[in-house]
């Protein structure tokens, strides 16, 4: 007996409502537990990056696996603590200098706005008065203080992941109940890790070169806070598409604040723009190549979604999460259209075997 059209419609409506409820519940959990989930995502990425390094060290240098793992964990601990304390110190320095230069900034902006005429001057001054830059900077410094606690949580997560790494293949096989299916799952996980690792290594290299270029420009121009701007450029460059634009805008604004001279600001801005353009639009795509296979529109969507849910940390994690989602969806038949839409050429995963066919 075939169901009537009313029954089919009712079932579809029920399925749709259940899907909406489930999606809303997931969003609620992602938002409420964002601190722990962000730390967990960063820990997974660090674990993925160091697992390949540990394997290479153990194989090539004939170092015991436990020793290589211990050294990697010590390196991660020292690196995270150093990075968090350095970022906090630089942010506090920038906030202190910005508050010190607040009066000179207002004078320089007033002189610059006078060129636009009295009507535009009135509107711009009113807009600047409403924008509390000092309060925003103090709030940013307060948020940065959570970096150290987050780093400690990430270290704990990575340590437990290293401890459980040896049992992962066994767990996957017992979860799937099929050795072939377990092998396929491990191949998918390896594909995700390989592509995310390559993206992060290339992005780190390009970001370091960009930060070095900005630091050199500030030093040659005789401007203060060169190290702070270099660090900020390095961090923001990990945000796809808009991160380099934000970093360039901040470097130009700070150059104007420090000099008060529009000619020097234009020179510094043009030099920084040249560095961002050459490294971000020529070197970065050349090194990345076809590794990610991500749609530009999909990257923007992922950036908007995770930025709205997790803030700045979500913007940093948008691309790695999108890579994982795309590859997983590619191997699930009823989610394969999502993977095709997220991919650049409609082929989400070329590293593993052909996608599973519908039963």
mmCIF file of C-alpha atoms in Angstrom:
data_model
loop_
_atom_site.group_PDB
_atom_site.id
_atom_site.type_symbol
_atom_site.label_atom_id
_atom_site.label_comp_id
_atom_site.label_asym_id
_atom_site.label_seq_id
_atom_site.Cartn_x
_atom_site.Cartn_y
_atom_site.Cartn_z
ATOM 1 C CA UNK A 1 0.000 0.000 0.000
ATOM 2 C CA UNK A 2 1.515 3.265 -1.151
ATOM 3 C CA UNK A 3 1.241 6.252 1.171
ATOM 4 C CA UNK A 4 -1.053 9.069 0.109
ATOM 5 C CA UNK A 5 0.244 12.485 -0.904
ATOM 6 C CA UNK A 6 -0.944 13.956 2.394
ATOM 7 C CA UNK A 7 1.034 11.386 4.385
ATOM 8 C CA UNK A 8 4.151 12.035 2.292
ATOM 9 C CA UNK A 9 3.752 15.776 2.814
ATOM 10 C CA UNK A 10 3.275 15.299 6.553
ATOM 11 C CA UNK A 11 6.392 13.121 6.790
ATOM 12 C CA UNK A 12 8.432 15.680 4.893
ATOM 13 C CA UNK A 13 7.195 18.485 7.116
ATOM 14 C CA UNK A 14 8.042 16.464 10.213
ATOM 15 C CA UNK A 15 11.497 15.733 8.856
ATOM 16 C CA UNK A 16 11.994 19.405 8.027
ATOM 17 C CA UNK A 17 10.905 20.576 11.473
ATOM 18 C CA UNK A 18 13.149 17.985 13.147
ATOM 19 C CA UNK A 19 16.040 19.157 10.980
ATOM 20 C CA UNK A 20 15.441 22.775 11.949
ATOM 21 C CA UNK A 21 15.286 21.839 15.643
ATOM 22 C CA UNK A 22 18.464 19.771 15.401
ATOM 23 C CA UNK A 23 20.296 22.568 13.551
ATOM 24 C CA UNK A 24 19.173 25.126 16.135
ATOM 25 C CA UNK A 25 20.342 22.845 18.953
ATOM 26 C CA UNK A 26 23.743 22.398 17.294
ATOM 27 C CA UNK A 27 24.109 26.174 16.872
ATOM 28 C CA UNK A 28 23.204 26.675 20.521
ATOM 29 C CA UNK A 29 25.799 24.138 21.646
ATOM 30 C CA UNK A 30 28.455 25.594 19.330
ATOM 31 C CA UNK A 31 27.873 29.048 20.777
ATOM 32 C CA UNK A 32 27.576 28.076 24.442
ATOM 33 C CA UNK A 33 30.593 25.746 24.437
ATOM 34 C CA UNK A 34 32.663 27.852 22.042
ATOM 35 C CA UNK A 35 35.681 28.231 24.355
ATOM 36 C CA UNK A 36 36.134 24.491 24.847
ATOM 37 C CA UNK A 37 35.335 23.679 21.209
ATOM 38 C CA UNK A 38 37.774 26.291 19.891
ATOM 39 C CA UNK A 39 40.520 24.871 22.106
ATOM 40 C CA UNK A 40 39.631 21.366 20.945
ATOM 41 C CA UNK A 41 39.770 22.376 17.266
ATOM 42 C CA UNK A 42 43.170 24.035 17.745
ATOM 43 C CA UNK A 43 44.413 20.956 19.628
ATOM 44 C CA UNK A 44 43.315 18.675 16.769
ATOM 45 C CA UNK A 45 45.164 20.852 14.264
ATOM 46 C CA UNK A 46 48.338 20.873 16.376
ATOM 47 C CA UNK A 47 48.064 17.119 16.870
ATOM 48 C CA UNK A 48 47.705 16.653 13.106
ATOM 49 C CA UNK A 49 50.712 18.859 12.365
ATOM 50 C CA UNK A 50 52.981 17.225 14.934
ATOM 51 C CA UNK A 51 51.945 13.646 14.145
ATOM 52 C CA UNK A 52 53.613 13.829 10.738
ATOM 53 C CA UNK A 53 56.702 15.430 12.281
ATOM 54 C CA UNK A 54 56.902 12.730 14.957
ATOM 55 C CA UNK A 55 56.597 9.997 12.337
ATOM 56 C CA UNK A 56 59.359 11.571 10.236
ATOM 57 C CA UNK A 57 61.679 11.979 13.224
ATOM 58 C CA UNK A 58 61.087 8.433 14.427
ATOM 59 C CA UNK A 59 61.672 6.949 10.977
ATOM 60 C CA UNK A 60 64.589 8.989 9.664
ATOM 61 C CA UNK A 61 66.522 9.717 12.850
ATOM 62 C CA UNK A 62 65.794 6.343 14.493
ATOM 63 C CA UNK A 63 64.445 8.088 17.597
ATOM 64 C CA UNK A 64 62.064 6.119 19.852
ATOM 65 C CA UNK A 65 58.460 7.110 19.298
ATOM 66 C CA UNK A 66 57.878 7.946 22.972
ATOM 67 C CA UNK A 67 60.882 10.298 22.986
ATOM 68 C CA UNK A 68 59.784 12.060 19.796
ATOM 69 C CA UNK A 69 56.262 12.437 21.216
ATOM 70 C CA UNK A 70 57.603 13.856 24.478
ATOM 71 C CA UNK A 71 59.800 16.345 22.645
ATOM 72 C CA UNK A 72 56.877 17.377 20.441
ATOM 73 C CA UNK A 73 54.624 17.936 23.456
ATOM 74 C CA UNK A 74 57.317 19.988 25.201
ATOM 75 C CA UNK A 75 57.772 22.051 22.032
ATOM 76 C CA UNK A 76 54.018 22.662 21.739
ATOM 77 C CA UNK A 77 53.822 23.691 25.399
ATOM 78 C CA UNK A 78 56.711 26.140 25.180
ATOM 79 C CA UNK A 79 55.525 27.477 21.829
ATOM 80 C CA UNK A 80 51.947 28.129 22.966
ATOM 81 C CA UNK A 81 53.018 29.769 26.211
ATOM 82 C CA UNK A 82 55.530 31.972 24.379
ATOM 83 C CA UNK A 83 53.011 32.908 21.683
ATOM 84 C CA UNK A 84 50.215 33.742 24.132
ATOM 85 C CA UNK A 85 52.463 35.843 26.384
ATOM 86 C CA UNK A 86 53.985 37.630 23.389
ATOM 87 C CA UNK A 87 50.579 38.463 21.921
ATOM 88 C CA UNK A 88 49.358 39.726 25.296
ATOM 89 C CA UNK A 89 52.460 41.883 25.738
ATOM 90 C CA UNK A 90 52.197 43.372 22.251
ATOM 91 C CA UNK A 91 48.473 44.074 22.606
ATOM 92 C CA UNK A 92 49.024 45.791 25.944
ATOM 93 C CA UNK A 93 51.823 47.862 24.416
ATOM 94 C CA UNK A 94 49.648 48.888 21.479
ATOM 95 C CA UNK A 95 46.761 49.789 23.795
ATOM 96 C CA UNK A 96 49.043 51.858 26.007
ATOM 97 C CA UNK A 97 50.576 53.676 23.056
ATOM 98 C CA UNK A 98 47.180 54.219 21.434
ATOM 99 C CA UNK A 99 45.804 55.831 24.590
ATOM 100 C CA UNK A 100 48.948 57.988 24.792
ATOM 101 C CA UNK A 101 48.555 59.103 21.175
ATOM 102 C CA UNK A 102 44.791 59.688 21.469
ATOM 103 C CA UNK A 103 45.130 63.482 21.595
ATOM 104 C CA UNK A 104 47.596 63.690 18.712
ATOM 105 C CA UNK A 105 45.363 61.418 16.651
ATOM 106 C CA UNK A 106 42.401 63.716 17.135
ATOM 107 C CA UNK A 107 44.473 66.727 16.021
ATOM 108 C CA UNK A 108 45.793 64.882 12.953
ATOM 109 C CA UNK A 109 42.332 63.661 11.975
ATOM 110 C CA UNK A 110 40.889 67.142 12.349
ATOM 111 C CA UNK A 111 43.568 68.528 10.040
ATOM 112 C CA UNK A 112 42.896 65.768 7.521
ATOM 113 C CA UNK A 113 39.103 66.146 7.627
ATOM 114 C CA UNK A 114 39.299 69.896 6.983
ATOM 115 C CA UNK A 115 40.175 69.140 3.366
ATOM 116 C CA UNK A 116 36.746 67.607 2.716
ATOM 117 C CA UNK A 117 34.744 70.769 3.396
ATOM 118 C CA UNK A 118 32.675 71.990 6.357
ATOM 119 C CA UNK A 119 29.668 69.700 5.820
ATOM 120 C CA UNK A 120 31.723 66.540 5.516
ATOM 121 C CA UNK A 121 33.874 67.706 8.418
ATOM 122 C CA UNK A 122 30.849 67.973 10.705
ATOM 123 C CA UNK A 123 29.587 64.497 9.807
ATOM 124 C CA UNK A 124 32.956 62.807 10.113
ATOM 125 C CA UNK A 125 33.694 64.438 13.445
ATOM 126 C CA UNK A 126 30.308 63.338 14.765
ATOM 127 C CA UNK A 127 30.981 59.760 13.610
ATOM 128 C CA UNK A 128 34.434 59.754 15.202
ATOM 129 C CA UNK A 129 33.013 61.072 18.453
ATOM 130 C CA UNK A 130 30.557 58.173 18.657
ATOM 131 C CA UNK A 131 33.311 55.623 17.983
ATOM 132 C CA UNK A 132 34.993 54.887 21.307
ATOM 133 C CA UNK A 133 38.346 53.597 20.101
ATOM 134 C CA UNK A 134 39.877 53.719 23.583
ATOM 135 C CA UNK A 135 37.115 51.568 25.059
ATOM 136 C CA UNK A 136 37.405 49.115 22.198
ATOM 137 C CA UNK A 137 41.154 48.784 22.716
ATOM 138 C CA UNK A 138 40.721 48.202 26.451
ATOM 139 C CA UNK A 139 38.134 45.514 25.694
ATOM 140 C CA UNK A 140 40.561 43.867 23.258
ATOM 141 C CA UNK A 141 43.265 43.825 25.919
ATOM 142 C CA UNK A 142 40.836 42.211 28.351
ATOM 143 C CA UNK A 143 39.935 39.484 25.858
ATOM 144 C CA UNK A 144 43.596 38.777 25.169
ATOM 145 C CA UNK A 145 44.076 37.771 28.798
ATOM 146 C CA UNK A 146 42.116 34.578 28.046
ATOM 147 C CA UNK A 147 44.833 33.385 25.680
ATOM 148 C CA UNK A 148 46.910 31.850 28.450
ATOM 149 C CA UNK A 149 44.061 29.778 29.902
ATOM 150 C CA UNK A 150 43.103 28.671 26.404
ATOM 151 C CA UNK A 151 46.691 27.656 25.690
ATOM 152 C CA UNK A 152 46.792 25.509 28.824
ATOM 153 C CA UNK A 153 43.565 23.763 27.799
ATOM 154 C CA UNK A 154 44.950 23.139 24.303
ATOM 155 C CA UNK A 155 48.087 21.613 25.815
ATOM 156 C CA UNK A 156 45.967 19.237 27.903
ATOM 157 C CA UNK A 157 43.925 18.192 24.866
ATOM 158 C CA UNK A 158 47.029 17.554 22.767
ATOM 159 C CA UNK A 159 48.633 15.538 25.548
ATOM 160 C CA UNK A 160 45.633 13.218 25.860
ATOM 161 C CA UNK A 161 45.465 12.871 22.068
ATOM 162 C CA UNK A 162 49.085 11.735 21.989
ATOM 163 C CA UNK A 163 48.344 9.265 24.768
ATOM 164 C CA UNK A 164 45.384 7.805 22.838
ATOM 165 C CA UNK A 165 47.006 7.884 19.395
ATOM 166 C CA UNK A 166 48.200 4.288 19.462
ATOM 167 C CA UNK A 167 44.650 3.018 20.042
ATOM 168 C CA UNK A 168 43.004 5.072 17.304
ATOM 169 C CA UNK A 169 43.185 2.453 14.480
ATOM 170 C CA UNK A 170 41.754 -0.202 16.796
ATOM 171 C CA UNK A 171 38.918 2.078 17.884
ATOM 172 C CA UNK A 172 38.054 2.968 14.279
ATOM 173 C CA UNK A 173 37.955 -0.693 13.274
ATOM 174 C CA UNK A 174 35.729 -1.620 16.210
ATOM 175 C CA UNK A 175 33.422 1.324 15.566
ATOM 176 C CA UNK A 176 32.934 0.412 11.906
ATOM 177 C CA UNK A 177 32.955 -3.363 12.420
ATOM 178 C CA UNK A 178 34.602 -3.840 9.021
ATOM 179 C CA UNK A 179 38.372 -3.728 8.317
ATOM 180 C CA UNK A 180 37.816 -2.358 4.796
ATOM 181 C CA UNK A 181 35.510 0.359 6.051
ATOM 182 C CA UNK A 182 37.960 1.182 8.845
ATOM 183 C CA UNK A 183 40.748 1.528 6.281
ATOM 184 C CA UNK A 184 38.560 3.864 4.245
ATOM 185 C CA UNK A 185 37.846 6.007 7.307
ATOM 186 C CA UNK A 186 41.556 6.231 8.084
ATOM 187 C CA UNK A 187 42.262 7.254 4.486
ATOM 188 C CA UNK A 188 39.663 10.011 4.722
ATOM 189 C CA UNK A 189 41.187 11.231 7.988
ATOM 190 C CA UNK A 190 44.663 11.148 6.436
ATOM 191 C CA UNK A 191 43.408 13.137 3.437
ATOM 192 C CA UNK A 192 41.938 15.815 5.710
ATOM 193 C CA UNK A 193 45.094 16.009 7.803
ATOM 194 C CA UNK A 194 47.373 16.156 4.754
ATOM 195 C CA UNK A 195 45.480 18.974 3.054
ATOM 196 C CA UNK A 196 44.991 21.024 6.229
ATOM 197 C CA UNK A 197 48.658 20.560 7.164
ATOM 198 C CA UNK A 198 49.842 21.743 3.758
ATOM 199 C CA UNK A 199 47.532 24.745 3.909
ATOM 200 C CA UNK A 200 48.763 25.721 7.378
ATOM 201 C CA UNK A 201 52.439 25.256 6.517
ATOM 202 C CA UNK A 202 52.117 27.396 3.371
ATOM 203 C CA UNK A 203 50.035 29.991 5.186
ATOM 204 C CA UNK A 204 52.557 30.173 8.028
ATOM 205 C CA UNK A 205 55.434 30.663 5.571
ATOM 206 C CA UNK A 206 53.617 33.374 3.585
ATOM 207 C CA UNK A 207 52.388 35.099 6.762
ATOM 208 C CA UNK A 208 55.918 35.138 8.184
ATOM 209 C CA UNK A 209 57.275 36.718 4.994
ATOM 210 C CA UNK A 210 54.479 39.302 4.989
ATOM 211 C CA UNK A 211 55.084 40.133 8.643
ATOM 212 C CA UNK A 212 58.818 40.487 7.977
ATOM 213 C CA UNK A 213 58.075 42.860 5.103
ATOM 214 C CA UNK A 214 55.800 45.040 7.250
ATOM 215 C CA UNK A 215 58.375 45.053 10.066
ATOM 216 C CA UNK A 216 61.115 46.151 7.635
ATOM 217 C CA UNK A 217 58.929 48.943 6.216
ATOM 218 C CA UNK A 218 58.168 50.272 9.695
ATOM 219 C CA UNK A 219 61.845 50.108 10.709
ATOM 220 C CA UNK A 220 63.013 51.901 7.547
ATOM 221 C CA UNK A 221 60.312 54.564 8.056
ATOM 222 C CA UNK A 222 61.471 55.022 11.657
ATOM 223 C CA UNK A 223 58.064 54.169 13.126
ATOM 224 C CA UNK A 224 57.430 52.656 16.539
ATOM 225 C CA UNK A 225 55.527 49.416 17.209
ATOM 226 C CA UNK A 226 57.163 47.654 14.262
ATOM 227 C CA UNK A 227 57.185 44.310 16.070
ATOM 228 C CA UNK A 228 53.566 44.684 17.161
ATOM 229 C CA UNK A 229 52.432 45.405 13.599
ATOM 230 C CA UNK A 230 54.473 42.478 12.283
ATOM 231 C CA UNK A 231 52.882 40.114 14.789
ATOM 232 C CA UNK A 232 49.409 41.467 14.049
ATOM 233 C CA UNK A 233 49.993 41.041 10.310
ATOM 234 C CA UNK A 234 51.211 37.477 10.841
ATOM 235 C CA UNK A 235 48.123 36.538 12.860
ATOM 236 C CA UNK A 236 45.520 38.297 10.694
ATOM 237 C CA UNK A 237 46.969 36.849 7.504
ATOM 238 C CA UNK A 238 45.522 33.459 8.514
ATOM 239 C CA UNK A 239 42.009 34.853 8.027
ATOM 240 C CA UNK A 240 41.187 34.135 4.375
ATOM 241 C CA UNK A 241 40.435 36.971 1.926
ATOM 242 C CA UNK A 242 39.776 39.752 4.432
ATOM 243 C CA UNK A 243 42.554 39.195 6.979
ATOM 244 C CA UNK A 244 45.272 40.828 4.891
ATOM 245 C CA UNK A 245 42.954 43.763 4.097
ATOM 246 C CA UNK A 246 42.297 44.344 7.808
ATOM 247 C CA UNK A 247 46.018 44.056 8.609
ATOM 248 C CA UNK A 248 46.902 46.547 5.859
ATOM 249 C CA UNK A 249 44.259 48.996 7.065
ATOM 250 C CA UNK A 250 45.562 48.828 10.636
ATOM 251 C CA UNK A 251 49.180 49.358 9.540
ATOM 252 C CA UNK A 252 48.203 52.411 7.464
ATOM 253 C CA UNK A 253 46.047 53.861 10.271
ATOM 254 C CA UNK A 254 48.833 53.376 12.806
ATOM 255 C CA UNK A 255 51.364 54.956 10.443
ATOM 256 C CA UNK A 256 49.134 58.036 10.243
ATOM 257 C CA UNK A 257 48.734 58.052 14.011
ATOM 258 C CA UNK A 258 52.496 57.878 14.592
ATOM 259 C CA UNK A 259 53.516 60.403 11.936
ATOM 260 C CA UNK A 260 50.516 62.687 11.426
ATOM 261 C CA UNK A 261 51.857 63.184 7.898
ATOM 262 C CA UNK A 262 49.674 62.114 4.984
ATOM 263 C CA UNK A 263 52.634 61.840 2.590
ATOM 264 C CA UNK A 264 54.549 59.445 4.855
ATOM 265 C CA UNK A 265 51.349 57.500 5.500
ATOM 266 C CA UNK A 266 50.720 57.081 1.765
ATOM 267 C CA UNK A 267 54.298 55.886 1.238
ATOM 268 C CA UNK A 268 54.057 53.346 4.059
ATOM 269 C CA UNK A 269 50.611 52.233 2.894
ATOM 270 C CA UNK A 270 51.758 51.721 -0.697
ATOM 271 C CA UNK A 271 54.812 49.719 0.406
ATOM 272 C CA UNK A 272 52.708 47.499 2.679
ATOM 273 C CA UNK A 273 50.097 47.072 -0.058
ATOM 274 C CA UNK A 274 52.816 45.918 -2.456
ATOM 275 C CA UNK A 275 54.036 43.336 0.074
ATOM 276 C CA UNK A 276 50.506 42.025 0.692
ATOM 277 C CA UNK A 277 49.710 41.869 -3.031
ATOM 278 C CA UNK A 278 52.878 40.068 -4.147
ATOM 279 C CA UNK A 279 52.914 37.528 -1.319
ATOM 280 C CA UNK A 280 49.147 37.041 -0.961
ATOM 281 C CA UNK A 281 48.109 36.995 -4.619
ATOM 282 C CA UNK A 282 51.176 35.534 -6.332
ATOM 283 C CA UNK A 283 53.286 33.480 -3.916
ATOM 284 C CA UNK A 284 50.445 32.052 -1.806
ATOM 285 C CA UNK A 285 48.395 30.615 -4.734
ATOM 286 C CA UNK A 286 51.578 29.331 -6.373
ATOM 287 C CA UNK A 287 52.620 27.379 -3.258
ATOM 288 C CA UNK A 288 49.136 26.197 -2.348
ATOM 289 C CA UNK A 289 48.282 25.103 -5.882
ATOM 290 C CA UNK A 290 45.331 22.736 -6.069
ATOM 291 C CA UNK A 291 45.703 21.475 -2.501
ATOM 292 C CA UNK A 292 42.490 22.811 -1.027
ATOM 293 C CA UNK A 293 40.094 22.692 -4.006
ATOM 294 C CA UNK A 294 37.805 25.103 -2.168
ATOM 295 C CA UNK A 295 35.245 27.395 -3.718
ATOM 296 C CA UNK A 296 35.903 31.087 -3.066
ATOM 297 C CA UNK A 297 32.225 31.626 -2.340
ATOM 298 C CA UNK A 298 32.283 28.649 0.029
ATOM 299 C CA UNK A 299 35.239 30.165 1.886
ATOM 300 C CA UNK A 300 33.306 33.412 2.345
ATOM 301 C CA UNK A 301 30.281 31.498 3.636
ATOM 302 C CA UNK A 302 32.421 29.469 6.041
ATOM 303 C CA UNK A 303 34.187 32.621 7.193
ATOM 304 C CA UNK A 304 30.871 34.391 7.834
ATOM 305 C CA UNK A 305 29.318 31.415 9.634
ATOM 306 C CA UNK A 306 32.207 30.527 11.932
ATOM 307 C CA UNK A 307 33.044 34.187 12.489
ATOM 308 C CA UNK A 308 29.478 34.796 13.667
ATOM 309 C CA UNK A 309 29.544 31.718 15.949
ATOM 310 C CA UNK A 310 33.101 31.824 17.340
ATOM 311 C CA UNK A 311 34.274 35.353 16.575
ATOM 312 C CA UNK A 312 37.893 35.936 15.577
ATOM 313 C CA UNK A 313 38.901 32.360 16.438
ATOM 314 C CA UNK A 314 36.174 31.077 14.113
ATOM 315 C CA UNK A 315 37.583 33.198 11.288
ATOM 316 C CA UNK A 316 40.987 31.547 11.792
ATOM 317 C CA UNK A 317 39.492 28.050 11.828
ATOM 318 C CA UNK A 318 37.038 28.592 8.953
ATOM 319 C CA UNK A 319 39.201 27.071 6.207
ATOM 320 C CA UNK A 320 40.417 23.945 8.093
ATOM 321 C CA UNK A 321 36.859 23.206 9.241
ATOM 322 C CA UNK A 322 35.553 23.715 5.709
ATOM 323 C CA UNK A 323 38.148 21.300 4.304
ATOM 324 C CA UNK A 324 37.111 18.623 6.805
ATOM 325 C CA UNK A 325 33.382 19.157 6.173
ATOM 326 C CA UNK A 326 33.832 19.070 2.410
ATOM 327 C CA UNK A 327 35.809 15.818 2.388
ATOM 328 C CA UNK A 328 33.444 14.100 4.838
ATOM 329 C CA UNK A 329 30.395 15.186 2.832
ATOM 330 C CA UNK A 330 32.044 13.894 -0.346
ATOM 331 C CA UNK A 331 32.112 10.371 1.070
ATOM 332 C CA UNK A 332 28.490 10.418 2.296
ATOM 333 C CA UNK A 333 26.196 9.896 -0.710
ATOM 334 C CA UNK A 334 23.262 12.036 0.430
ATOM 335 C CA UNK A 335 25.602 14.887 1.434
ATOM 336 C CA UNK A 336 27.720 14.774 -1.732
ATOM 337 C CA UNK A 337 25.918 17.759 -3.330
ATOM 338 C CA UNK A 338 27.094 19.903 -0.397
ATOM 339 C CA UNK A 339 30.699 18.838 -1.045
ATOM 340 C CA UNK A 340 30.347 19.613 -4.750
ATOM 341 C CA UNK A 341 29.051 23.103 -3.978
ATOM 342 C CA UNK A 342 31.872 23.746 -1.515
ATOM 343 C CA UNK A 343 34.592 22.525 -3.889
ATOM 344 C CA UNK A 344 36.172 24.600 -6.623
ATOM 345 C CA UNK A 345 35.695 22.246 -9.584
ATOM 346 C CA UNK A 346 33.082 19.873 -8.174
ATOM 347 C CA UNK A 347 35.712 17.318 -7.095
ATOM 348 C CA UNK A 348 36.179 17.525 -3.350
ATOM 349 C CA UNK A 349 38.635 14.699 -2.633
ATOM 350 C CA UNK A 350 41.106 13.386 -5.195
ATOM 351 C CA UNK A 351 43.415 11.754 -2.635
ATOM 352 C CA UNK A 352 41.239 8.808 -1.665
ATOM 353 C CA UNK A 353 39.306 6.285 -3.640
ATOM 354 C CA UNK A 354 36.185 7.119 -5.605
ATOM 355 C CA UNK A 355 33.222 8.321 -3.547
ATOM 356 C CA UNK A 356 30.863 5.753 -2.207
ATOM 357 C CA UNK A 357 27.969 4.982 -4.515
ATOM 358 C CA UNK A 358 24.383 5.073 -3.472
ATOM 359 C CA UNK A 359 22.985 1.704 -2.478
#
